[in-house]
Coordinates of C-alpha atoms and ligand atoms in Angstrom, one line a residue:
M1 CA 73.1 9.8 84.5
D2 CA 70.7 12.7 83.3
P3 CA 68.1 11.4 80.6
K4 CA 69.0 11.8 76.9
A5 CA 68.1 15.4 76.1
F6 CA 65.8 15.7 72.7
Y7 CA 68.6 17.0 70.5
V8 CA 67.0 19.4 67.6
T9 CA 68.9 21.6 65.2
T10 CA 68.3 23.9 62.2
P11 CA 71.2 24.8 59.6
I12 CA 73.8 27.1 60.5
Y13 CA 73.3 29.8 58.2
Y14 CA 75.6 31.6 55.9
V15 CA 76.5 35.1 57.6
N16 CA 76.3 36.9 54.4
D17 CA 72.6 37.0 53.8
A18 CA 70.6 38.9 56.5
P19 CA 67.8 36.7 58.2
H20 CA 65.0 36.2 56.0
V21 CA 61.9 34.3 55.6
G22 CA 63.6 31.0 55.1
T23 CA 65.9 31.0 57.9
A24 CA 63.6 32.8 60.2
Y25 CA 61.0 29.8 59.4
T26 CA 63.4 26.8 60.3
T27 CA 64.5 28.7 63.4
I28 CA 61.1 29.2 64.6
L29 CA 60.2 25.8 63.5
A30 CA 62.9 24.4 65.5
D31 CA 61.8 26.5 68.7
I32 CA 58.4 25.0 68.1
V33 CA 59.8 21.4 68.2
A34 CA 61.9 22.5 71.3
R35 CA 59.2 23.9 73.2
Y36 CA 56.4 20.7 72.8
H37 CA 59.1 18.5 73.6
R38 CA 59.7 20.5 76.9
A39 CA 55.9 20.7 77.4
M40 CA 55.9 17.2 77.7
G41 CA 58.6 16.8 80.3
E42 CA 61.6 16.2 78.2
Q43 CA 65.0 17.6 78.5
V44 CA 65.9 19.7 75.1
W45 CA 68.9 20.8 73.3
F46 CA 68.0 23.3 70.4
L47 CA 70.9 24.4 68.5
T48 CA 71.3 26.8 65.7
G49 CA 74.2 29.4 64.5
T50 CA 76.4 30.7 61.8
D51 CA 78.7 29.2 58.9
E52 CA 81.2 31.7 58.7
H53 CA 84.4 30.5 56.6
G54 CA 84.8 30.4 52.5
Q55 CA 85.3 32.5 49.9
K56 CA 82.2 34.4 50.0
A57 CA 82.6 35.7 53.6
A58 CA 86.2 36.3 52.8
D59 CA 85.4 38.4 49.6
A60 CA 82.8 40.2 51.5
A61 CA 84.9 41.2 54.0
E62 CA 87.6 42.2 51.7
K63 CA 85.2 44.6 50.3
R64 CA 84.3 46.2 53.2
G65 CA 87.9 46.9 54.3
L66 CA 87.2 44.4 57.0
T67 CA 89.3 41.3 58.3
P68 CA 87.1 38.0 57.8
R69 CA 86.7 37.7 61.7
A70 CA 85.6 41.5 62.3
H71 CA 83.2 40.9 59.4
C72 CA 81.5 37.5 60.7
D73 CA 81.7 38.7 64.1
E74 CA 79.3 41.7 63.0
L75 CA 77.3 39.5 60.8
S76 CA 76.9 36.4 63.1
Q77 CA 75.7 38.9 65.8
R78 CA 73.0 40.2 63.5
F79 CA 71.4 36.5 63.5
R80 CA 71.8 36.4 67.2
D81 CA 69.8 39.6 67.5
T82 CA 67.2 38.7 65.1
W83 CA 66.4 35.5 66.6
A84 CA 66.3 37.5 70.2
R85 CA 63.9 39.9 68.7
L86 CA 61.7 37.0 67.6
G87 CA 61.8 35.4 71.1
L88 CA 63.9 32.5 70.3
A89 CA 66.2 31.1 72.7
P90 CA 68.3 28.2 71.4
D91 CA 70.5 26.4 74.1
V92 CA 73.4 27.0 71.9
F93 CA 74.1 29.4 69.2
I94 CA 77.5 28.1 67.4
R95 CA 79.8 29.7 65.1
T96 CA 82.4 27.8 63.0
T97 CA 84.8 30.4 63.7
E98 CA 85.2 29.3 67.5
A99 CA 88.2 27.8 68.7
R100 CA 86.5 24.9 70.1
H101 CA 85.2 24.0 66.7
A102 CA 88.2 24.4 65.1
A103 CA 89.6 21.9 67.4
V104 CA 86.9 19.3 66.8
V105 CA 87.2 19.9 63.1
Q106 CA 90.9 19.1 63.3
A107 CA 90.5 16.3 65.7
V108 CA 88.2 14.6 63.3
L109 CA 90.3 15.3 60.2
A110 CA 93.3 13.9 61.9
D111 CA 91.8 10.6 63.1
L112 CA 90.3 10.0 59.4
W113 CA 93.9 10.9 58.1
A114 CA 95.6 8.6 60.3
R115 CA 92.9 5.9 59.4
G116 CA 93.4 6.1 55.7
E117 CA 89.8 7.8 55.1
I118 CA 91.3 10.8 53.4
Y119 CA 93.9 10.6 51.0
K120 CA 95.8 13.1 48.6
A121 CA 95.3 13.5 44.9
T122 CA 95.5 15.3 42.0
Y123 CA 92.4 17.2 41.1
E124 CA 91.6 18.3 37.5
G125 CA 88.8 20.6 36.5
W126 CA 87.1 24.0 35.3
Y127 CA 87.8 26.4 37.6
H128 CA 85.8 29.9 37.6
V129 CA 88.2 32.3 38.3
S130 CA 85.9 35.3 39.5
D131 CA 83.7 33.2 41.4
E132 CA 86.7 31.1 42.7
I133 CA 85.0 27.7 42.3
F134 CA 85.3 24.6 40.4
V135 CA 82.4 23.8 38.0
T136 CA 81.5 20.9 36.3
E137 CA 81.0 20.5 32.2
K138 CA 77.4 20.0 33.2
E139 CA 77.0 23.6 35.0
I140 CA 79.3 25.3 32.2
E141 CA 76.5 23.9 29.7
E142 CA 73.3 24.7 31.8
K143 CA 74.5 27.9 33.5
K144 CA 76.0 29.2 29.7
I145 CA 79.2 30.2 31.6
D146 CA 81.5 32.4 29.8
P147 CA 84.5 30.1 28.6
S148 CA 86.6 33.2 28.6
K149 CA 86.2 33.0 32.3
L150 CA 86.9 29.5 32.8
K151 CA 90.7 28.1 33.4
R152 CA 91.9 24.6 33.5
I153 CA 93.3 23.8 37.1
S154 CA 95.1 20.8 38.0
E155 CA 95.6 21.0 41.5
E156 CA 96.7 18.7 44.3
N157 CA 94.0 18.2 46.9
Y158 CA 92.7 15.8 49.8
F159 CA 89.9 13.5 49.2
F160 CA 87.6 11.6 52.0
R161 CA 86.6 8.1 50.8
M162 CA 82.8 9.0 51.2
G163 CA 82.3 6.3 48.5
R164 CA 83.2 3.5 51.0
Q165 CA 80.2 4.3 53.1
R166 CA 77.7 4.2 50.5
D167 CA 76.2 0.6 51.5
A168 CA 76.5 1.5 55.2
I169 CA 74.1 4.8 54.5
K170 CA 71.9 2.8 52.3
A171 CA 71.1 0.2 55.2
A172 CA 70.7 3.0 57.9
V173 CA 68.3 4.7 55.2
T174 CA 66.5 1.7 54.4
S175 CA 66.0 0.3 58.0
G176 CA 64.5 3.7 58.8
R177 CA 67.6 3.9 61.3
L178 CA 68.1 7.3 59.7
D179 CA 64.8 8.3 59.1
I180 CA 64.6 10.7 56.3
R181 CA 61.4 12.6 55.8
P182 CA 59.2 13.4 53.9
E183 CA 58.9 10.1 51.8
S184 CA 59.3 11.6 48.7
R185 CA 63.0 13.0 49.8
R186 CA 63.7 9.7 51.6
N187 CA 63.2 8.0 48.1
E188 CA 65.3 11.0 46.2
V189 CA 68.0 9.9 49.0
L190 CA 67.9 6.2 48.1
G191 CA 68.0 7.3 44.4
F192 CA 71.0 9.2 44.8
L193 CA 72.7 5.9 46.8
E194 CA 72.2 3.7 43.8
K195 CA 74.9 5.5 41.9
D196 CA 78.4 5.3 42.9
L197 CA 79.2 8.2 45.3
G198 CA 82.6 9.1 44.5
D199 CA 84.8 10.6 46.9
L200 CA 84.4 14.1 48.3
C201 CA 87.1 16.9 47.8
I202 CA 87.8 18.2 51.4
S203 CA 90.5 20.8 50.8
R204 CA 91.4 24.2 49.4
P205 CA 94.9 25.2 48.9
K206 CA 95.6 28.3 51.0
A207 CA 96.9 30.1 48.2
R208 CA 93.4 30.3 46.9
L209 CA 91.5 30.7 49.7
S210 CA 92.7 30.8 53.6
W211 CA 89.6 31.7 55.3
G212 CA 89.1 28.5 56.7
I213 CA 90.3 25.6 59.3
E214 CA 93.7 24.6 58.5
L215 CA 94.5 20.7 57.7
P216 CA 96.1 19.3 60.6
F217 CA 98.4 17.3 58.7
D218 CA 99.0 19.9 55.9
R219 CA 99.3 23.6 56.8
D220 CA 99.2 24.8 53.0
Y221 CA 95.2 23.7 53.1
V222 CA 92.2 24.6 54.6
T223 CA 89.2 22.3 54.8
Y224 CA 86.0 22.5 52.7
V225 CA 83.4 24.6 54.3
W226 CA 81.0 21.9 54.0
F227 CA 83.3 19.6 55.8
D228 CA 83.9 22.3 58.5
A229 CA 80.0 23.2 58.9
L230 CA 78.3 19.8 59.3
L231 CA 80.5 19.0 62.0
N232 CA 79.4 21.9 64.1
Y233 CA 76.4 19.5 65.1
V234 CA 78.7 17.4 67.3
T235 CA 80.8 20.5 68.3
G236 CA 77.8 22.2 69.9
A237 CA 76.8 18.8 71.7
G238 CA 80.0 18.8 73.6
Y239 CA 81.9 16.3 71.2
R240 CA 85.6 16.2 72.4
Q241 CA 85.0 18.8 74.9
D242 CA 82.5 17.2 77.6
D243 CA 81.7 13.6 77.2
A244 CA 78.8 13.7 79.6
Q245 CA 77.1 16.3 77.8
F246 CA 77.8 14.7 74.4
A247 CA 76.5 11.3 75.9
R248 CA 73.2 13.2 76.8
T249 CA 72.7 15.2 73.6
W250 CA 73.9 13.0 70.8
P251 CA 72.6 11.2 68.6
A252 CA 70.6 14.5 67.4
D253 CA 67.0 13.5 67.3
L254 CA 66.0 15.8 64.5
H255 CA 67.9 17.6 62.0
L256 CA 65.6 20.4 60.3
M257 CA 66.5 22.2 57.1
G258 CA 65.2 23.3 53.7
K259 CA 65.1 20.8 50.9
D260 CA 68.0 22.4 49.0
I261 CA 70.5 21.0 51.5
L262 CA 69.2 17.7 52.2
T263 CA 72.0 16.0 50.2
T264 CA 74.9 17.2 52.3
H265 CA 72.9 16.3 55.2
S266 CA 72.0 13.2 54.3
I267 CA 74.9 11.9 52.3
Y268 CA 78.0 13.7 53.3
W269 CA 77.0 14.0 56.9
P270 CA 76.5 10.3 57.4
A271 CA 79.5 9.4 55.5
M272 CA 81.5 11.5 57.8
L273 CA 80.1 10.2 60.9
L274 CA 80.3 6.5 59.8
A275 CA 84.0 7.0 59.1
A276 CA 84.5 8.9 62.3
G277 CA 82.7 6.2 64.0
I278 CA 80.2 8.6 65.7
P279 CA 76.5 7.4 65.9
L280 CA 74.1 8.8 63.2
P281 CA 71.5 11.4 63.8
K282 CA 67.9 9.7 64.1
R283 CA 66.0 12.0 61.7
I284 CA 66.5 14.6 58.9
V285 CA 63.2 16.4 58.0
A286 CA 63.4 18.5 54.9
H287 CA 61.0 21.2 54.7
G288 CA 59.8 22.9 51.6
W289 CA 59.9 26.7 50.2
W290 CA 58.2 30.0 51.0
L291 CA 57.0 31.2 47.7
V292 CA 55.9 34.6 46.6
A293 CA 53.3 34.6 43.7
G294 CA 54.3 31.0 42.8
G295 CA 58.0 31.7 42.7
K296 CA 60.8 31.1 45.2
M297 CA 61.8 34.6 46.9
S298 CA 64.8 36.0 45.6
K299 CA 66.9 39.3 46.1
S300 CA 67.3 40.0 42.3
V301 CA 63.2 39.9 42.1
G302 CA 63.0 41.7 45.0
N303 CA 60.2 39.6 46.4
V304 CA 61.9 38.5 49.7
V305 CA 59.3 38.5 52.7
N306 CA 60.8 40.2 55.8
P307 CA 59.6 38.4 58.6
L308 CA 60.3 41.3 61.1
A309 CA 58.0 43.5 59.3
Y310 CA 55.0 40.7 60.3
A311 CA 56.3 40.5 63.5
D312 CA 56.4 44.1 64.3
T313 CA 53.0 44.7 63.1
F314 CA 51.2 41.4 64.1
G315 CA 53.3 40.1 66.9
V316 CA 55.9 37.2 67.0
D317 CA 53.4 34.9 68.0
A318 CA 51.0 35.6 65.0
L319 CA 54.2 35.1 62.9
R320 CA 54.8 31.8 64.5
W321 CA 51.1 30.7 63.9
F322 CA 51.3 31.7 60.4
F323 CA 54.1 29.7 59.9
A324 CA 53.0 26.4 61.9
R325 CA 49.7 26.2 60.4
E326 CA 50.0 27.4 56.8
M327 CA 52.9 25.1 55.8
A328 CA 52.4 21.1 55.8
V329 CA 56.4 20.6 56.5
G330 CA 57.9 19.2 53.1
Q331 CA 55.8 21.2 51.0
D332 CA 55.9 24.3 49.1
T333 CA 53.7 26.8 50.5
E334 CA 52.4 30.4 49.6
F335 CA 53.7 33.2 51.6
S336 CA 51.0 36.3 51.1
D337 CA 49.5 39.3 52.9
E338 CA 46.2 37.9 52.5
R339 CA 46.8 34.4 53.8
F340 CA 48.5 36.0 56.9
R341 CA 45.5 38.5 57.6
A342 CA 43.0 35.5 57.2
R343 CA 45.0 33.2 59.7
Y344 CA 45.2 36.4 61.9
D345 CA 41.7 37.5 62.1
G346 CA 39.8 34.1 61.4
D347 CA 41.8 31.6 63.5
L348 CA 43.4 33.7 66.2
G349 CA 40.8 36.4 66.4
N350 CA 37.6 34.9 65.8
E351 CA 38.1 31.9 67.0
W352 CA 40.4 31.7 69.8
G353 CA 40.4 35.3 71.3
N354 CA 36.5 35.6 70.9
L355 CA 35.8 32.2 72.7
L356 CA 38.1 33.1 75.4
S357 CA 36.9 36.7 76.0
R358 CA 32.9 35.7 75.6
T359 CA 34.0 32.5 78.2
V360 CA 35.6 35.0 80.6
N361 CA 33.0 37.7 80.4
M362 CA 30.1 35.3 81.0
I363 CA 31.9 33.6 83.9
G364 CA 32.0 37.1 85.1
R365 CA 28.5 37.9 84.7
F366 CA 26.7 34.7 85.4
A367 CA 28.9 32.9 87.8
G368 CA 30.7 35.4 90.2
G369 CA 33.9 35.2 88.3
K370 CA 34.5 31.9 89.3
L371 CA 34.8 28.8 87.4
P372 CA 31.4 27.2 88.2
R373 CA 31.0 23.4 89.3
P374 CA 29.8 21.3 86.3
A375 CA 26.3 19.9 87.4
L376 CA 25.0 18.1 84.3
A377 CA 25.9 15.6 81.7
L378 CA 23.2 17.0 79.8
G379 CA 22.6 14.2 77.1
G380 CA 25.8 12.9 77.3
P381 CA 29.5 14.6 76.9
S382 CA 29.2 18.0 74.9
E383 CA 30.7 18.3 71.5
P384 CA 33.8 20.4 72.9
R385 CA 34.5 17.8 75.4
T386 CA 34.1 14.8 72.6
V387 CA 36.8 16.7 70.4
A388 CA 39.0 17.4 73.3
E389 CA 39.4 13.7 74.7
A390 CA 40.5 12.5 71.3
L391 CA 43.6 15.0 71.5
P392 CA 45.9 13.2 74.3
K393 CA 46.1 10.0 72.0
V394 CA 46.9 11.9 68.8
V395 CA 49.1 15.2 69.9
P396 CA 52.1 13.2 70.9
G397 CA 52.2 11.7 67.3
L398 CA 51.6 14.8 65.8
V399 CA 54.5 16.4 67.6
D400 CA 56.7 13.5 66.6
D401 CA 55.9 14.1 63.0
V402 CA 56.4 17.6 63.1
A403 CA 53.1 18.2 61.8
F404 CA 52.4 21.5 63.6
H405 CA 49.8 22.5 61.0
R406 CA 47.4 19.5 62.2
I407 CA 48.1 20.2 65.7
G408 CA 47.1 23.8 64.7
E409 CA 43.9 22.5 63.1
A410 CA 42.9 20.3 66.0
A411 CA 42.9 23.3 68.3
M412 CA 40.9 25.2 65.8
E413 CA 38.6 22.2 65.2
L414 CA 37.8 22.3 69.1
L415 CA 37.5 26.4 69.4
R416 CA 35.0 26.0 66.6
A417 CA 33.1 23.4 68.9
G418 CA 33.6 25.7 71.6
N419 CA 31.9 28.7 69.8
R420 CA 29.0 26.5 68.4
H421 CA 28.5 25.3 71.8
V422 CA 27.8 29.2 73.0
D423 CA 25.4 29.5 70.2
V424 CA 23.6 26.3 71.3
T425 CA 23.7 26.9 75.0
Q426 CA 23.0 30.3 75.0
P427 CA 23.9 30.7 78.4
W428 CA 22.9 34.6 78.6
K429 CA 19.4 33.4 78.0
A430 CA 19.5 30.2 80.7
A431 CA 20.9 32.6 83.0
K432 CA 17.5 34.5 82.9
D433 CA 15.9 31.4 84.2
P434 CA 16.6 31.0 88.0
G435 CA 15.5 27.1 87.3
K436 CA 18.3 26.6 84.6
G437 CA 21.3 27.4 87.1
P438 CA 22.9 23.9 86.5
V439 CA 22.8 24.4 83.0
V440 CA 24.6 27.6 83.0
A441 CA 27.1 26.0 85.1
D442 CA 27.6 23.3 82.7
A443 CA 27.7 25.1 79.5
L444 CA 30.5 27.8 81.4
Y445 CA 32.5 24.9 82.7
T446 CA 32.5 23.3 79.2
L447 CA 33.6 26.6 77.4
A448 CA 36.3 27.2 80.1
E449 CA 37.7 23.7 79.6
T450 CA 37.4 24.0 75.9
V451 CA 39.6 27.3 75.7
R452 CA 41.9 26.3 78.5
I453 CA 42.7 22.8 76.5
A454 CA 43.3 24.6 73.1
S455 CA 45.1 27.3 74.6
A456 CA 47.6 24.9 76.2
L457 CA 48.1 23.0 73.2
L458 CA 48.8 26.2 71.4
A459 CA 51.3 27.5 74.0
P460 CA 54.6 25.9 72.0
I461 CA 53.6 27.5 68.9
L462 CA 52.2 31.0 70.4
P463 CA 54.3 31.2 73.6
T464 CA 53.1 34.6 74.6
K465 CA 49.4 34.4 73.9
G466 CA 49.0 30.8 75.0
P467 CA 49.9 31.3 78.5
E468 CA 48.5 34.9 78.6
A469 CA 45.1 32.8 77.9
L470 CA 45.6 30.3 80.3
R471 CA 46.0 33.1 83.0
Q472 CA 42.7 34.7 81.9
L473 CA 41.2 31.2 82.9
G474 CA 43.2 31.2 86.3
A475 CA 45.1 28.1 84.7
D476 CA 48.7 27.2 85.2
P477 CA 50.6 27.6 82.3
S478 CA 53.6 25.5 83.6
L479 CA 51.5 22.5 83.7
D480 CA 52.8 19.4 81.6
L481 CA 51.1 19.5 78.3
R482 CA 50.0 15.7 78.7
R483 CA 48.4 16.6 81.9
A484 CA 46.8 20.0 80.5
L485 CA 45.0 18.1 77.7
A486 CA 42.8 16.2 80.3
W487 CA 39.4 17.5 80.3
G488 CA 38.3 18.5 84.0
V489 CA 41.6 19.7 85.2
G490 CA 40.3 23.2 85.7
A491 CA 39.1 23.5 89.3
P492 CA 35.8 24.8 90.0
G493 CA 35.9 27.8 92.1
T494 CA 39.0 29.2 90.4
A495 CA 38.7 32.8 89.9
V496 CA 39.2 34.1 86.1
V497 CA 41.0 37.4 85.3
P498 CA 39.7 39.2 82.6
G499 CA 42.5 40.8 80.5
A500 CA 43.5 42.5 77.3
V501 CA 41.7 41.4 74.1
L502 CA 44.4 38.6 72.7
F503 CA 44.5 39.6 69.4
P504 CA 43.1 43.4 68.5
R505 CA 42.0 44.0 64.8
I506 CA 45.2 45.3 63.0
E507 CA 44.3 47.9 60.3
A508 CA 48.1 48.4 59.6
P509 CA 49.1 48.8 55.9
K510 CA 50.9 45.9 54.2
A511 CA 53.9 45.1 56.1
Ligands
MSP1 N1 75.7 27.0 55.5 C1 74.5 26.2 54.9 C2 73.9 25.1 55.9 C3 75.2 24.5 56.6 S1 74.3 23.3 57.9 C4 75.6 22.4 58.2 C5 73.2 27.1 54.5 N2 73.1 28.2 54.9 S2 72.1 29.3 54.2 O1 71.9 30.3 54.8 O2 71.7 29.1 52.8 O3 70.7 28.4 54.9 C6 69.6 28.9 54.5 C7 68.5 27.9 55.1 O4 67.0 28.4 54.7 C8 68.1 26.5 54.4 O5 67.8 25.4 55.1 C9 67.1 26.9 53.1 O6 66.9 25.8 52.6 C10 66.6 27.8 53.7 N3 65.8 28.7 52.9 C11 65.9 29.6 52.0 N4 65.5 29.9 51.5 C12 63.9 29.4 51.8 C13 62.6 29.7 51.4 N5 62.2 30.6 50.6 N6 61.5 29.1 52.0 C14 61.9 28.2 53.1 N7 63.0 27.8 53.4 C15 64.2 28.4 52.6 O7 72.7 26.5 53.5

């Protein structure tokens, strides 16, 4: 049987919002995860997609004079196009409006209904007429909702016995079988699990909302959008469609998302899976917000960052670098033009691009364009070599921790050591002294290995520039990452291939 693939997911995005920095971030993060695991020889299954049912999509379609399906087709395509423009290639782009997904949702609902996990009861509450949603007393108070907009509704609905699963979820979270990260979020979930969970209303009468998946046991109702949406993760893994595919994909290894949707993923979703007898995902990681001037980006404030503008100006790799290096997953982080430029000019231009061009240049001038054979071990291993040799032990753990800011920092530390090594050894001076051939050879080999290892390490984050740097060094970009991190893999005699400046200075106006 094929080995289990590493299965990583992003949330599936609501079609109504155009792709923005939040959704671009999570999707790029998942792509980086996928590339690291692939670079270490694993099979990967990377899922993203769109969440298309519900009142908002239906309303927006109506406003545009379109059918909900035509509206969703168009907007879902916008996500696909944006991800393609950003060079993201998920293995599956799922849409909740696909027939195969409706079949999965209905099969799960029918099964839960047959086993008494779903029941019908009267739901009574305040209904916000223009928004078409039920609101709680607390929300009415907090959001100061105008009472004239509210109507007391008593309605028959279907409920999922979520409360029954509380102890099982708690046991899974406590034991780490369901690993929720970061720690603060895990504690939040455990706190939530202290209270009675209650049951979950999972239906909407069609008379009120028809844009959804019909309940298999009552055609007058559609299912609640989250119940439908969460199941995408199993549909996209072949559940009830392809048993072999499902076996090699499920359970998901990593569900990535923003902290606002942690509860649905760490309570509703495990409860649904436990009730349906499907194994739980292994890990949930909730990241923080990208902030602008200390506040969350919002359309009404007009401070939403358009990631595509940055990708257009600086290149997709630069955007990926900023995302990966600047945010410690789990913490809120500022997105500013200034920080972006500092990362671009400082890390990429001055440390990496600069060391690459100096190295390739000097190998051209002082070693006939070929990687020299290191001749000496002057006073023990060089600083860059010492830094590089620590990497193989830490990198797999950092990948597992989704700690790409630390991988980025480790690569920069290596490159900084390399740049210092240039200043210390000054190969252009030594080259003038015929007796110092071995010193020059040693210095140049050390520099080439330094950039090669840093470039291989960074390639999953910068999938264009990493391989480009490796090609300039005559190195193989497809080498397994663990192998590529080893000092000494660069073979003496390899011809370097001088190429374009990796990160040209960009004087463009604010993106
Ligand atoms: N459709 C649901 C998810 C269903 S998953 C079964 C949904 N969609 S969404 O389009 O609203 O998702 C937005 C994603 O972007 C969330 O993960 C959210 O946390 C993230 N972000 C939105 N704004 C953000 C920032 N400013 N910064 C970082 N991420 C943020 O929720």
